[in-house]
């Protein structure tokens, strides 16, 4: 990689080629290129159309339940003994996570484009449930690709998708997890080019998805900005979020990119430890490479075969990361920390016991690094953590790790 | 070298027939057998050979070639191993063009310039990178050009005239027309639908057009051979490997015999027909 130039306007990225510095791009088969260009043009037009924004705003308010609260976590604050900790309560959204913000935006776009069939990939099933939900709401057929391994470990979400009328197709190729589900969704898209809209669930994939998903998720950071100014009269000193593909993190980071005084922390899943081969920390444990349409940090072997990720959290169990995160890492605007499976389980319990909130095991990765983040900003600091989802879906996983049966 | 591809298409034109392009995966089912298959393909009637280099996440492949990649990776095949295979082939055959086909991440890791140099030195004549559209391929095109290797681009059913202009920039050797919107080895090609597109691509590019994806049988190959400059068959050959392995049969013999029947169909397709 070239030595990155420090940008003076972070919001101006990606460039016209879908690049964040060296990262991003459109590495897709030629069959898809016209569709990718069509999507980009349609997204531009929608973005510029006040009617689209009004329509989306209405559904976010009345159907999703936005704005989500910014909650002062008094007992967590006392526990860490310093900086004030606020939780952005994305887990209170309809369907239980931030994923629906993006799905609502993309389904409205798909309908504007005249698409009549929706496909998606899912890991934990949260994005699949959110996609199935908006498809039910707008009466569109929905097919969700899900790794066979994930189908096994996230059974309640598979059932939820079925109840919502979606067809869940288990994927047995490769490692039978999220990356393979994404391959299969791409194969579907390349096969059904006329009527199908691919509703990607994170800030990954080819341009314009990383930008578009970030924009739809930026409602999180925009609300935080307003809410924290109301209660504290100033911006936070740090914002922290877990990073799988990186959509909840990008959504809360993006409105603060230009505020150099706001430190941005992403937390990657270190699984059993970044020193083992069982982790999902693309930035801390990977190198730049191309997967699913963009150049970004990636877990891969010496020659470039993609290696399997591992995390207790199915939603973070992905060998890549969105290209904007790779760039923010390289230019030093954001810091990428890690939390192991065990760290996250401990944080899950702590949050439940101190705040009466069961966090998603994904979000618990961010909670786990409050130790370092609160220290970094000091006693008078303010920290905002994106509580990206609720943990009801994870109780069986947590029980199994605690050696209990439920 | 580009010249080997140009010479082969010139010869085919002189003979008034379409070429047969055989696709096999490097290292499938293992390096030694793949070397034997490669060595035997020209004798079985292959006019050009496409050699896949296996990648863990082949997003445009259907089940047959996905499984071939898994077999090859399982047997330890690498991009280095693929180049070694080509070098070995070249020792015995200086005229049959070899085109590598695969996914960009291995090339990103290798470095485009080093790869172009090493591929040329091994005797590679052209490269197809499935997930590298024109927008992303300028650095690789520069590197390959400097080493006399063709970058072969794909045109597809979704390529309109405006897009075609972009696709054929800096392409050489031939253009690969993907006959169906989809992954390899699933949908079937339709000669009537393919014909006008071949003509369109030929006219726009001034290059020969090879048609692939969805050609599985000698009958279908013959149909396509009447309208295209070359016919590519991959999944059907690769499936022979899978079946031979499973049935404990002689893999090389089985693949070569399938190649032979496809080549015969392609060679005889235009007999008695006024040239197109
Ligand atoms: C609650 C929750 N948080 C985070 C993630 C990770 O995705 P991203 O990094 O795109 O926010 C997921 C994915 O399933 C999730 O369900």
XYZ file of C-alpha atoms and ligand atoms in Angstrom:
698
model
C 0.000 0.000 0.000
C 1.097 3.548 -0.644
C 1.661 5.814 2.314
C -1.772 7.291 2.913
C -2.292 11.020 2.573
C -4.260 12.512 5.415
C -7.557 13.659 3.967
C -8.875 17.049 4.972
C -12.478 16.130 4.297
C -13.397 12.626 5.386
C -16.983 13.042 4.270
C -15.849 13.438 0.652
C -15.009 9.732 0.439
C -15.398 7.413 -1.360
C -14.162 8.961 -4.600
C -15.904 8.462 -7.944
C -14.362 5.000 -8.271
C -15.650 3.926 -4.904
C -12.258 4.228 -3.233
C -11.382 5.186 0.289
C -7.704 5.793 -0.359
C -6.546 2.469 -1.812
C -9.461 0.543 -0.338
C -12.846 -0.303 -1.800
C -13.516 -0.507 -5.530
C -15.736 -2.763 -7.615
C -14.127 -6.179 -8.028
C -17.076 -7.991 -9.538
C -17.734 -10.186 -12.562
C -18.551 -8.248 -15.717
C -22.127 -9.550 -15.718
C -22.758 -7.523 -12.567
C -21.006 -4.312 -13.590
C -23.979 -2.777 -15.416
C -26.143 -3.571 -12.385
C -23.641 -2.012 -10.042
C -23.574 1.154 -12.136
C -27.378 1.177 -12.272
C -27.553 0.852 -8.491
C -25.113 3.690 -8.002
C -27.111 5.996 -10.271
C -30.381 5.041 -8.580
C -28.897 5.641 -5.145
C -27.582 9.061 -6.187
C -30.998 10.035 -7.496
C -32.752 8.822 -4.350
C -30.293 10.648 -2.120
C -30.990 13.876 -3.955
C -34.757 13.417 -3.794
C -36.416 15.052 -0.760
C -39.428 12.771 -1.211
C -37.212 9.709 -0.683
C -35.733 11.165 2.469
C -39.163 12.094 3.812
C -40.531 8.635 3.100
C -37.554 6.933 4.769
C -37.744 9.297 7.740
C -41.398 8.434 8.229
C -40.779 4.687 8.306
C -37.767 5.075 10.591
C -39.906 7.002 13.064
C -43.155 5.061 13.072
C -42.073 1.556 12.066
C -38.518 1.254 13.399
C -39.121 3.451 16.435
C -36.477 6.110 15.915
C -34.869 8.072 17.357
C -33.383 5.489 19.678
C -32.561 6.797 23.150
C -29.126 7.867 24.296
C -29.022 6.474 27.787
C -26.633 7.441 30.574
C -25.344 4.150 31.980
C -24.817 5.234 35.552
C -23.785 1.938 37.068
C -21.422 1.011 34.247
C -19.930 4.484 34.647
C -19.415 3.889 38.355
C -17.993 0.430 37.670
C -15.265 1.798 35.418
C -14.742 4.664 37.840
C -14.201 7.521 35.447
C -15.582 8.746 32.172
C -19.321 9.039 31.733
C -20.674 6.176 29.650
C -23.680 6.631 27.385
C -25.314 3.785 25.495
C -26.920 4.405 22.111
C -29.888 2.088 22.352
C -30.044 0.552 18.874
C -31.204 -2.669 20.510
C -34.589 -1.021 21.065
C -35.242 -0.745 17.337
C -37.879 -2.947 15.768
C -36.319 -6.411 15.186
C -33.717 -5.732 17.860
C -30.701 -4.256 16.149
C -29.351 -1.468 13.978
C -29.656 -3.676 10.887
C -33.173 -2.445 10.140
C -31.983 1.144 9.506
C -30.133 -0.047 6.425
C -32.827 -2.492 5.346
C -35.488 0.193 5.389
C -33.356 2.465 3.232
C -32.452 -0.238 0.743
C -35.947 -1.704 0.395
C -37.339 1.726 -0.499
C -34.542 2.088 -3.041
C -35.209 -1.387 -4.471
C -38.850 -0.494 -4.991
C -37.920 2.796 -6.658
C -35.762 0.737 -9.016
C -38.685 -1.529 -9.845
C -37.026 -4.654 -8.445
C -39.437 -7.406 -7.473
C -37.295 -10.022 -5.731
C -35.007 -9.450 -2.732
C -31.998 -11.537 -1.746
C -29.739 -11.159 1.279
C -26.969 -12.900 3.175
C -26.968 -13.286 6.923
C -24.634 -14.495 9.644
C -26.287 -14.174 13.031
C -29.616 -13.871 11.321
C -30.172 -10.274 12.481
C -29.769 -8.857 8.998
C -31.826 -11.723 7.606
C -34.622 -11.003 10.070
C -34.499 -7.286 9.316
C -34.595 -7.978 5.572
C -37.437 -10.477 5.938
C -39.280 -7.896 8.006
C -39.136 -5.087 5.447
C -39.952 -7.555 2.664
C -43.055 -8.634 4.580
C -43.996 -5.011 5.176
C -43.782 -4.153 1.476
C -44.954 -7.480 0.067
C -41.784 -8.557 -1.733
C -40.486 -12.134 -1.943
C -37.350 -12.621 0.126
C -34.599 -15.219 -0.079
C -31.964 -15.278 2.636
C -28.697 -17.172 2.206
C -27.272 -18.424 5.479
C -24.343 -20.716 6.164
C -25.490 -24.161 7.266
C -23.344 -23.808 10.392
C -25.106 -20.549 11.260
C -28.529 -22.055 10.540
C -27.691 -24.568 13.269
C -26.454 -22.056 15.833
C -29.100 -19.374 15.218
C -32.238 -21.507 14.965
C -34.625 -18.982 16.550
C -33.722 -16.416 13.894
C -34.264 -18.953 11.108
C -37.726 -19.576 12.489
C -38.391 -15.837 12.753
C -37.444 -15.387 9.097
C -39.768 -18.206 8.128
C -42.601 -16.668 10.119
C -42.007 -13.447 8.202
C -42.456 -15.316 4.944
C -38.820 -15.469 3.862
C -37.160 -18.525 2.389
C -33.906 -19.370 4.170
C -31.445 -21.239 1.954
C -28.721 -23.019 3.930
C -25.316 -22.778 2.255
C -23.025 -25.769 2.567
C -20.149 -24.648 0.335
C -16.800 -23.563 1.805
C -16.902 -23.038 5.559
C -20.727 -22.792 5.524
C -20.733 -19.452 7.348
C -21.280 -15.797 6.448
C -18.621 -15.470 3.743
C -20.042 -18.481 1.930
C -23.580 -17.156 2.286
C -22.318 -13.945 0.657
C -20.741 -15.914 -2.211
C -24.032 -17.691 -2.757
C -26.025 -14.442 -2.711
C -23.647 -13.023 -5.336
C -24.145 -16.156 -7.441
C -27.889 -15.673 -7.195
C -27.576 -12.028 -8.225
C -25.404 -12.831 -11.240
C -28.007 -15.419 -12.275
C -31.105 -13.272 -11.767
C -30.014 -9.955 -13.197
C -33.401 -8.723 -14.355
C -35.591 -8.574 -11.292
C -33.384 -9.095 -8.258
C -32.112 -6.605 -5.688
C -29.230 -7.721 -3.474
C -29.747 -6.189 -0.057
C -26.282 -6.313 1.541
C -26.254 -6.116 5.314
C -23.065 -4.270 6.130
C -20.589 -1.695 4.805
C -18.896 -4.365 2.697
C -19.060 -5.493 -0.912
C -18.529 -3.470 -4.053
C -19.136 0.246 -4.420
C -21.721 1.733 -3.826
C -22.701 -0.606 -0.968
C -20.083 0.525 1.578
C -21.109 4.137 1.052
C -24.830 3.496 0.832
C -25.049 1.278 3.916
C -22.921 3.784 5.838
C -25.236 6.605 4.825
C -28.334 4.697 5.881
C -26.691 3.826 9.215
C -25.468 7.376 9.779
C -28.847 8.137 11.301
C -27.274 6.623 14.445
C -24.398 9.083 14.657
C -26.518 12.033 13.603
C -28.921 11.357 16.459
C -26.075 10.861 18.931
C -24.611 14.201 17.951
C -27.836 16.004 18.645
C -28.635 14.034 21.798
C -25.249 14.471 23.446
C -25.239 18.187 22.680
C -28.625 18.406 24.383
C -27.600 16.623 27.575
C -23.915 17.476 27.853
C -23.605 20.602 25.768
C -20.568 19.180 24.019
C -19.396 16.367 21.804
C -18.187 13.097 23.331
C -14.493 12.336 23.733
C -14.865 8.844 22.358
C -17.284 6.763 20.361
C -16.996 2.982 20.463
C -18.660 0.206 18.480
C -18.115 -3.436 17.608
C -16.981 -4.232 14.083
C -18.039 -7.198 12.010
C -18.458 -5.854 8.511
C -18.582 -2.543 10.282
C -22.010 -1.001 9.625
C -23.038 -0.069 13.151
C -19.557 1.349 13.697
C -19.542 3.355 10.442
C -23.034 4.598 11.197
C -22.017 6.048 14.532
C -18.508 7.147 13.389
C -19.336 8.931 10.193
C -21.003 12.070 11.551
C -17.953 12.532 13.838
C -15.162 11.941 11.317
C -14.409 15.637 10.956
C -14.393 16.220 14.719
C -10.784 15.326 15.394
C -11.384 15.659 19.152
C -13.740 12.696 19.082
C -11.753 9.475 19.285
C -13.237 6.604 17.334
C -12.801 3.016 18.501
C -13.853 -0.085 16.632
C -13.666 -3.399 18.436
C -12.897 -6.522 16.421
C -13.662 -10.070 17.504
C -10.471 -11.737 18.701
C -12.204 -15.111 19.163
C -9.821 -17.361 21.066
C -7.043 -14.800 20.658
C -5.480 -13.021 17.698
C -2.371 -15.157 18.198
C -4.393 -18.295 17.429
C -5.949 -19.110 14.073
C -9.405 -18.784 15.585
C -10.360 -15.126 15.444
C -12.192 -12.645 13.215
C -9.920 -9.585 13.567
C -9.395 -8.510 9.955
C -7.443 -5.342 10.736
C -5.438 -6.614 13.696
C -4.797 -10.041 12.245
C -5.104 -9.686 8.458
C -3.646 -8.003 5.377
C -5.262 -6.103 2.506
C -6.918 -8.340 -0.059
C -9.962 -8.592 -2.308
C -13.104 -10.424 -1.266
C -16.751 -9.852 -2.250
C -16.015 -6.891 -4.457
C -13.685 -4.669 -2.496
C -10.087 -4.310 -1.403
C -9.859 -4.227 2.361
C -8.148 -5.892 5.297
C -8.804 -9.610 5.079
C -7.955 -12.844 6.842
C -6.009 -14.877 4.314
C -3.126 -17.270 4.044
C 0.246 -16.463 2.519
C -0.861 -16.755 -1.081
C -4.249 -15.106 -0.618
C -6.703 -17.908 0.013
C -9.327 -16.545 2.365
C -9.190 -18.225 5.758
C -12.062 -18.970 8.059
C -12.987 -16.508 10.740
C -13.984 -17.560 14.208
C -15.986 -15.729 16.821
C -18.490 -16.655 19.497
C -20.609 -14.049 17.774
C -22.049 -15.164 14.443
C -22.536 -11.502 13.492
C -18.791 -10.799 13.733
C -17.701 -14.109 12.228
C -16.491 -12.690 8.897
C -12.932 -12.657 7.485
C -13.255 -9.174 5.973
C -14.181 -5.673 7.056
C -15.653 -2.684 5.254
C -13.105 -0.732 3.163
C -13.766 2.578 4.922
C -12.599 1.045 8.201
C -9.393 -0.159 6.548
C -8.782 3.382 5.388
C -9.649 4.989 8.742
C -7.186 2.567 10.299
C -4.412 3.336 7.827
C -4.821 7.107 8.105
C -5.030 6.811 11.870
C -8.456 8.389 12.289
C -9.914 5.373 14.088
C -8.381 2.842 16.457
C -9.212 -0.839 16.181
C -9.119 -2.762 19.444
C -10.031 -6.385 20.077
C -12.133 -8.421 22.467
C -11.963 -12.194 22.842
C -14.916 -14.545 23.200
C -14.294 -14.640 26.951
C -13.990 -10.835 27.264
C -17.338 -10.520 25.535
C -19.061 -13.087 27.722
C -17.812 -11.239 30.796
C -19.025 -7.921 29.388
C -22.371 -9.478 28.471
C -22.903 -10.520 32.094
C -21.670 -7.210 33.471
C -24.053 -5.186 31.341
C -26.958 -7.473 32.224
C -26.254 -7.287 35.949
C -25.423 -3.572 36.208
C -27.802 -2.054 33.716
C -30.572 -4.605 33.254
C -29.819 -4.794 29.558
C -28.965 -8.010 27.727
C -26.657 -6.841 24.940
C -26.154 -8.739 21.715
C -22.960 -10.767 21.978
C -21.689 -8.606 19.086
C -22.274 -5.413 21.043
C -20.703 -7.048 24.103
C -17.381 -6.914 22.234
C -17.586 -3.132 22.328
C -18.640 -3.170 25.988
C -15.610 -5.321 26.758
C -13.205 -2.524 25.780
C -14.814 0.159 27.933
C -11.910 -0.574 30.265
C -9.386 0.851 27.842
C -11.578 3.529 26.277
C -12.607 5.063 29.615
C -8.951 5.107 30.636
C -7.905 6.772 27.369
C -10.359 9.663 27.753
C -9.776 10.183 31.466
C -12.074 10.916 34.397
C -13.843 13.894 32.901
C -14.391 12.233 29.570
C -17.609 11.252 27.844
C -17.895 7.952 25.994
C -20.746 6.899 23.712
C -21.065 3.179 22.990
C -23.234 1.822 20.223
C -25.385 -0.891 21.742
C -26.064 -2.343 18.303
C -28.416 -5.134 19.303
C -30.204 -7.012 22.039
C -29.014 -10.291 23.444
C -32.183 -12.351 23.533
C -30.964 -14.267 20.479
C -27.740 -15.136 22.325
C -29.000 -16.587 25.579
C -28.504 -20.171 24.398
C -24.929 -19.447 23.277
C -24.123 -17.731 26.547
C -25.699 -20.539 28.556
C -23.635 -23.110 26.679
C -20.442 -21.213 27.479
C -21.416 -20.938 31.115
C -21.910 -24.710 31.105
C -25.659 -24.454 31.631
C -28.555 -25.957 29.804
C -31.748 -24.054 29.133
C 2.805 -14.600 -25.468
C 0.042 -12.817 -27.324
C 1.497 -14.066 -30.615
C 0.682 -17.667 -29.798
C -3.011 -16.795 -29.391
C -3.064 -14.701 -32.570
C -1.322 -17.430 -34.543
C -3.776 -20.047 -33.346
C -6.847 -18.007 -34.288
C -5.290 -17.174 -37.671
C -4.787 -20.891 -38.287
C -8.371 -21.668 -37.277
C -9.625 -19.029 -39.627
C -7.559 -20.499 -42.443
C -9.062 -23.895 -41.699
C -12.530 -22.362 -41.692
C -13.526 -23.813 -38.353
C -14.090 -22.826 -34.752
C -11.568 -23.651 -32.069
C -12.169 -25.889 -29.088
C -11.065 -24.408 -25.773
C -10.773 -26.843 -22.884
C -10.923 -25.530 -19.330
C -9.374 -27.503 -16.503
C -8.453 -26.543 -12.972
C -4.772 -26.640 -12.055
C -4.140 -29.399 -9.558
C -7.464 -31.144 -10.070
C -7.561 -33.816 -8.767
C -3.831 -33.509 -7.974
C -0.788 -31.861 -9.541
C 0.593 -34.955 -11.281
C -2.722 -35.976 -12.845
C -3.444 -32.400 -13.903
C -0.066 -32.309 -15.664
C -0.947 -35.493 -17.558
C -4.341 -34.092 -18.523
C -2.787 -30.859 -19.776
C -0.189 -32.701 -21.793
C -2.883 -34.832 -23.399
C -5.384 -32.110 -24.245
C -3.839 -30.908 -27.540
C -3.807 -34.490 -28.791
C -7.458 -34.805 -27.795
C -8.276 -31.817 -29.973
C -7.979 -28.786 -27.696
C -6.917 -25.755 -29.725
C -6.469 -23.554 -26.681
C -6.363 -24.458 -23.004
C -7.713 -22.457 -20.110
C -6.122 -23.324 -16.801
C -7.995 -22.276 -13.686
C -5.949 -21.380 -10.628
C -7.932 -22.347 -7.552
C -9.337 -19.747 -5.154
C -11.165 -20.301 -1.891
C -14.130 -18.078 -2.826
C -14.936 -18.417 -6.528
C -18.014 -16.206 -6.673
C -18.835 -16.727 -10.356
C -18.529 -20.508 -10.399
C -21.283 -23.056 -10.138
C -20.952 -26.288 -8.148
C -18.716 -28.262 -10.580
C -15.877 -25.734 -10.671
C -16.344 -24.862 -6.997
C -15.753 -28.512 -6.208
C -12.781 -28.638 -8.570
C -11.218 -25.730 -6.665
C -11.788 -27.523 -3.383
C -10.160 -30.698 -4.743
C -7.206 -28.739 -6.090
C -6.688 -26.713 -2.911
C -7.052 -29.884 -0.885
C -4.286 -31.422 -2.962
C -2.081 -28.414 -2.197
C -2.307 -26.504 -5.489
C -1.149 -22.876 -5.441
C -0.604 -20.128 -7.988
C 3.087 -21.052 -7.966
C 2.079 -24.632 -8.610
C -0.128 -23.468 -11.477
C 2.776 -21.652 -13.123
C 4.965 -24.734 -12.639
C 2.303 -26.799 -14.361
C 2.275 -24.434 -17.335
C 6.071 -24.449 -17.514
C 6.038 -28.227 -17.618
C 3.441 -28.193 -20.383
C 5.451 -25.679 -22.404
C 8.489 -27.948 -22.405
C 6.501 -30.318 -24.592
C 4.241 -27.920 -26.520
C 5.239 -24.555 -27.929
C 2.120 -23.831 -29.979
C -1.019 -24.406 -27.925
C -1.997 -21.176 -26.191
C -2.504 -21.291 -22.438
C -4.836 -18.836 -20.753
C -4.953 -18.635 -16.970
C -8.336 -17.986 -15.400
C -9.107 -17.121 -11.807
C -9.738 -14.479 -9.180
C -7.804 -11.341 -8.435
C -6.853 -11.768 -4.798
C -4.035 -14.188 -5.551
C -2.617 -11.702 -8.069
C -2.946 -8.824 -5.610
C -0.920 -10.859 -3.144
C 1.676 -11.857 -5.732
C 1.987 -8.288 -7.056
C 0.788 -7.528 -10.597
C 4.205 -6.824 -12.086
C 5.898 -9.845 -10.615
C 2.967 -11.995 -11.630
C 3.002 -10.745 -15.227
C 6.726 -11.449 -15.463
C 6.488 -14.894 -13.886
C 3.469 -15.871 -15.947
C 5.183 -14.860 -19.182
C 8.314 -16.742 -18.186
C 6.254 -19.867 -17.492
C 4.724 -19.737 -20.969
C 1.328 -18.221 -20.197
C -0.234 -16.428 -23.177
C -3.303 -14.777 -21.718
C -5.030 -14.109 -18.415
C -8.714 -13.881 -17.524
C -9.515 -12.424 -14.125
C -13.157 -13.030 -13.384
C -13.596 -10.356 -10.723
C -11.520 -7.637 -12.374
C -13.742 -5.465 -14.569
C -12.170 -2.793 -16.814
C -12.614 -0.168 -14.097
C -10.164 -2.012 -11.853
C -7.835 -3.604 -14.343
C -5.554 -0.849 -15.635
C -2.583 -1.677 -13.390
C -2.761 -5.353 -14.344
C -3.258 -4.509 -18.034
C -0.096 -2.376 -17.917
C 1.905 -5.137 -16.287
C 0.681 -7.824 -18.700
C 1.264 -5.576 -21.722
C 4.835 -4.979 -20.672
C 5.346 -8.731 -20.670
C 3.521 -9.597 -23.870
C 0.649 -11.402 -22.163
C -2.958 -10.775 -23.247
C -5.568 -9.571 -20.801
C -8.752 -11.213 -21.989
C -11.987 -9.538 -21.032
C -15.488 -10.880 -20.701
C -18.595 -9.597 -22.440
C -21.935 -10.881 -21.159
C -25.670 -10.778 -21.851
C -25.798 -7.650 -19.644
C -23.215 -5.828 -21.793
C -24.959 -3.200 -23.919
C -23.229 -1.361 -26.761
C -22.031 1.481 -24.564
C -20.590 -0.929 -22.024
C -19.026 -3.058 -24.759
C -16.841 -0.110 -25.746
C -15.443 -0.066 -22.201
C -15.015 -3.837 -22.057
C -12.943 -4.123 -25.223
C -10.495 -1.359 -24.389
C -7.019 -2.836 -24.034
C -8.236 -6.349 -24.618
C -6.225 -8.538 -26.950
C -6.061 -12.132 -28.165
C -9.784 -12.744 -28.104
C -12.909 -11.660 -26.280
C -14.678 -14.162 -24.079
C -18.445 -13.992 -24.497
C -20.250 -15.355 -21.450
C -23.291 -16.936 -23.036
C -25.631 -16.832 -20.059
C -26.194 -14.490 -17.133
C -25.161 -16.743 -14.326
C -22.426 -18.852 -12.839
C -20.486 -21.504 -14.714
C -22.042 -24.865 -15.401
C -25.679 -24.247 -14.512
C -27.797 -22.601 -17.231
C -27.548 -23.829 -20.826
C -26.371 -21.645 -23.685
C -28.744 -20.935 -26.553
C -27.047 -20.636 -29.939
C -29.796 -18.490 -31.430
C -29.446 -15.943 -28.645
C -25.656 -16.087 -28.730
C -25.192 -15.540 -32.479
C -26.109 -11.835 -32.742
C -24.068 -11.062 -29.643
C -20.991 -12.783 -31.041
C -21.378 -10.722 -34.177
C -21.749 -7.541 -32.146
C -18.649 -8.250 -30.048
C -16.613 -9.295 -33.073
C -17.512 -6.124 -34.909
C -16.813 -3.826 -31.983
C -13.516 -5.448 -31.020
C -12.113 -6.709 -34.305
C -11.067 -9.775 -32.322
C -12.102 -13.429 -32.374
C -14.893 -14.294 -29.948
C -14.846 -17.382 -27.762
C -18.134 -18.429 -26.191
C -18.337 -20.180 -22.861
C -20.474 -20.873 -19.744
C -23.309 -23.337 -20.247
C -21.896 -25.569 -23.007
C -21.917 -29.154 -21.812
C -22.647 -31.516 -24.691
C -21.090 -32.156 -28.129
C -24.434 -31.143 -29.715
C -24.468 -27.790 -27.960
C -20.766 -27.293 -28.697
C -21.392 -27.890 -32.400
C -24.267 -25.392 -32.430
C -22.115 -22.721 -30.857
C -19.188 -23.604 -33.142
C -21.302 -22.568 -36.114
C -21.538 -18.998 -34.823
C -18.470 -18.410 -32.642
C -14.722 -18.404 -33.275
C -14.129 -20.740 -30.372
C -16.160 -22.804 -27.936
C -15.136 -23.103 -24.291
C -16.119 -26.122 -22.223
C -15.222 -26.260 -18.535
C -17.755 -27.669 -16.090
C -18.508 -30.708 -18.245
C -14.807 -31.668 -18.325
C -14.354 -30.967 -14.666
C -17.372 -33.140 -13.863
C -15.656 -36.033 -15.654
C -12.756 -35.656 -13.248
C -15.102 -35.705 -10.274
C -16.889 -38.804 -11.521
C -13.719 -40.640 -12.460
C -12.283 -39.989 -9.011
C -15.467 -41.203 -7.393
C -15.683 -44.340 -9.542
C -11.975 -45.022 -9.195
C -11.499 -44.829 -12.946
C -8.547 -43.530 -14.946
C -9.080 -39.779 -14.614
C -6.830 -38.702 -17.470
C -8.325 -41.106 -19.943
C -11.851 -40.154 -19.013
C -11.296 -36.398 -19.363
C -9.389 -36.737 -22.601
C -12.051 -38.924 -24.110
C -14.705 -36.326 -23.239
C -12.461 -33.609 -24.693
C -12.058 -35.675 -27.830
C -15.805 -35.993 -28.364
C -16.316 -32.262 -27.819
C -13.413 -31.378 -30.130
C -14.774 -33.615 -32.874
C -18.172 -31.961 -32.602
C -16.590 -28.510 -32.818
C -14.328 -29.465 -35.733
C -17.098 -30.948 -37.827
C -19.695 -28.315 -37.006
C -19.145 -26.210 -40.090
C -18.446 -28.988 -42.561
C -20.701 -28.490 -45.548
C -21.687 -25.066 -44.271
C -20.786 -21.861 -46.074
C -18.321 -20.020 -43.900
C -19.724 -17.406 -41.579
C -26.355 -6.715 16.943
C -25.284 -6.745 15.886
N -24.242 -5.928 16.016
C -23.244 -5.924 15.106
C -23.252 -6.774 14.028
C -22.101 -6.741 13.082
O -22.355 -6.092 11.909
P -21.764 -4.657 11.612
O -20.315 -4.691 11.945
O -22.041 -4.453 10.186
O -22.473 -3.679 12.472
C -24.336 -7.643 13.850
C -24.389 -8.569 12.697
O -25.155 -9.470 12.606
C -25.364 -7.627 14.800
O -26.414 -8.458 14.698
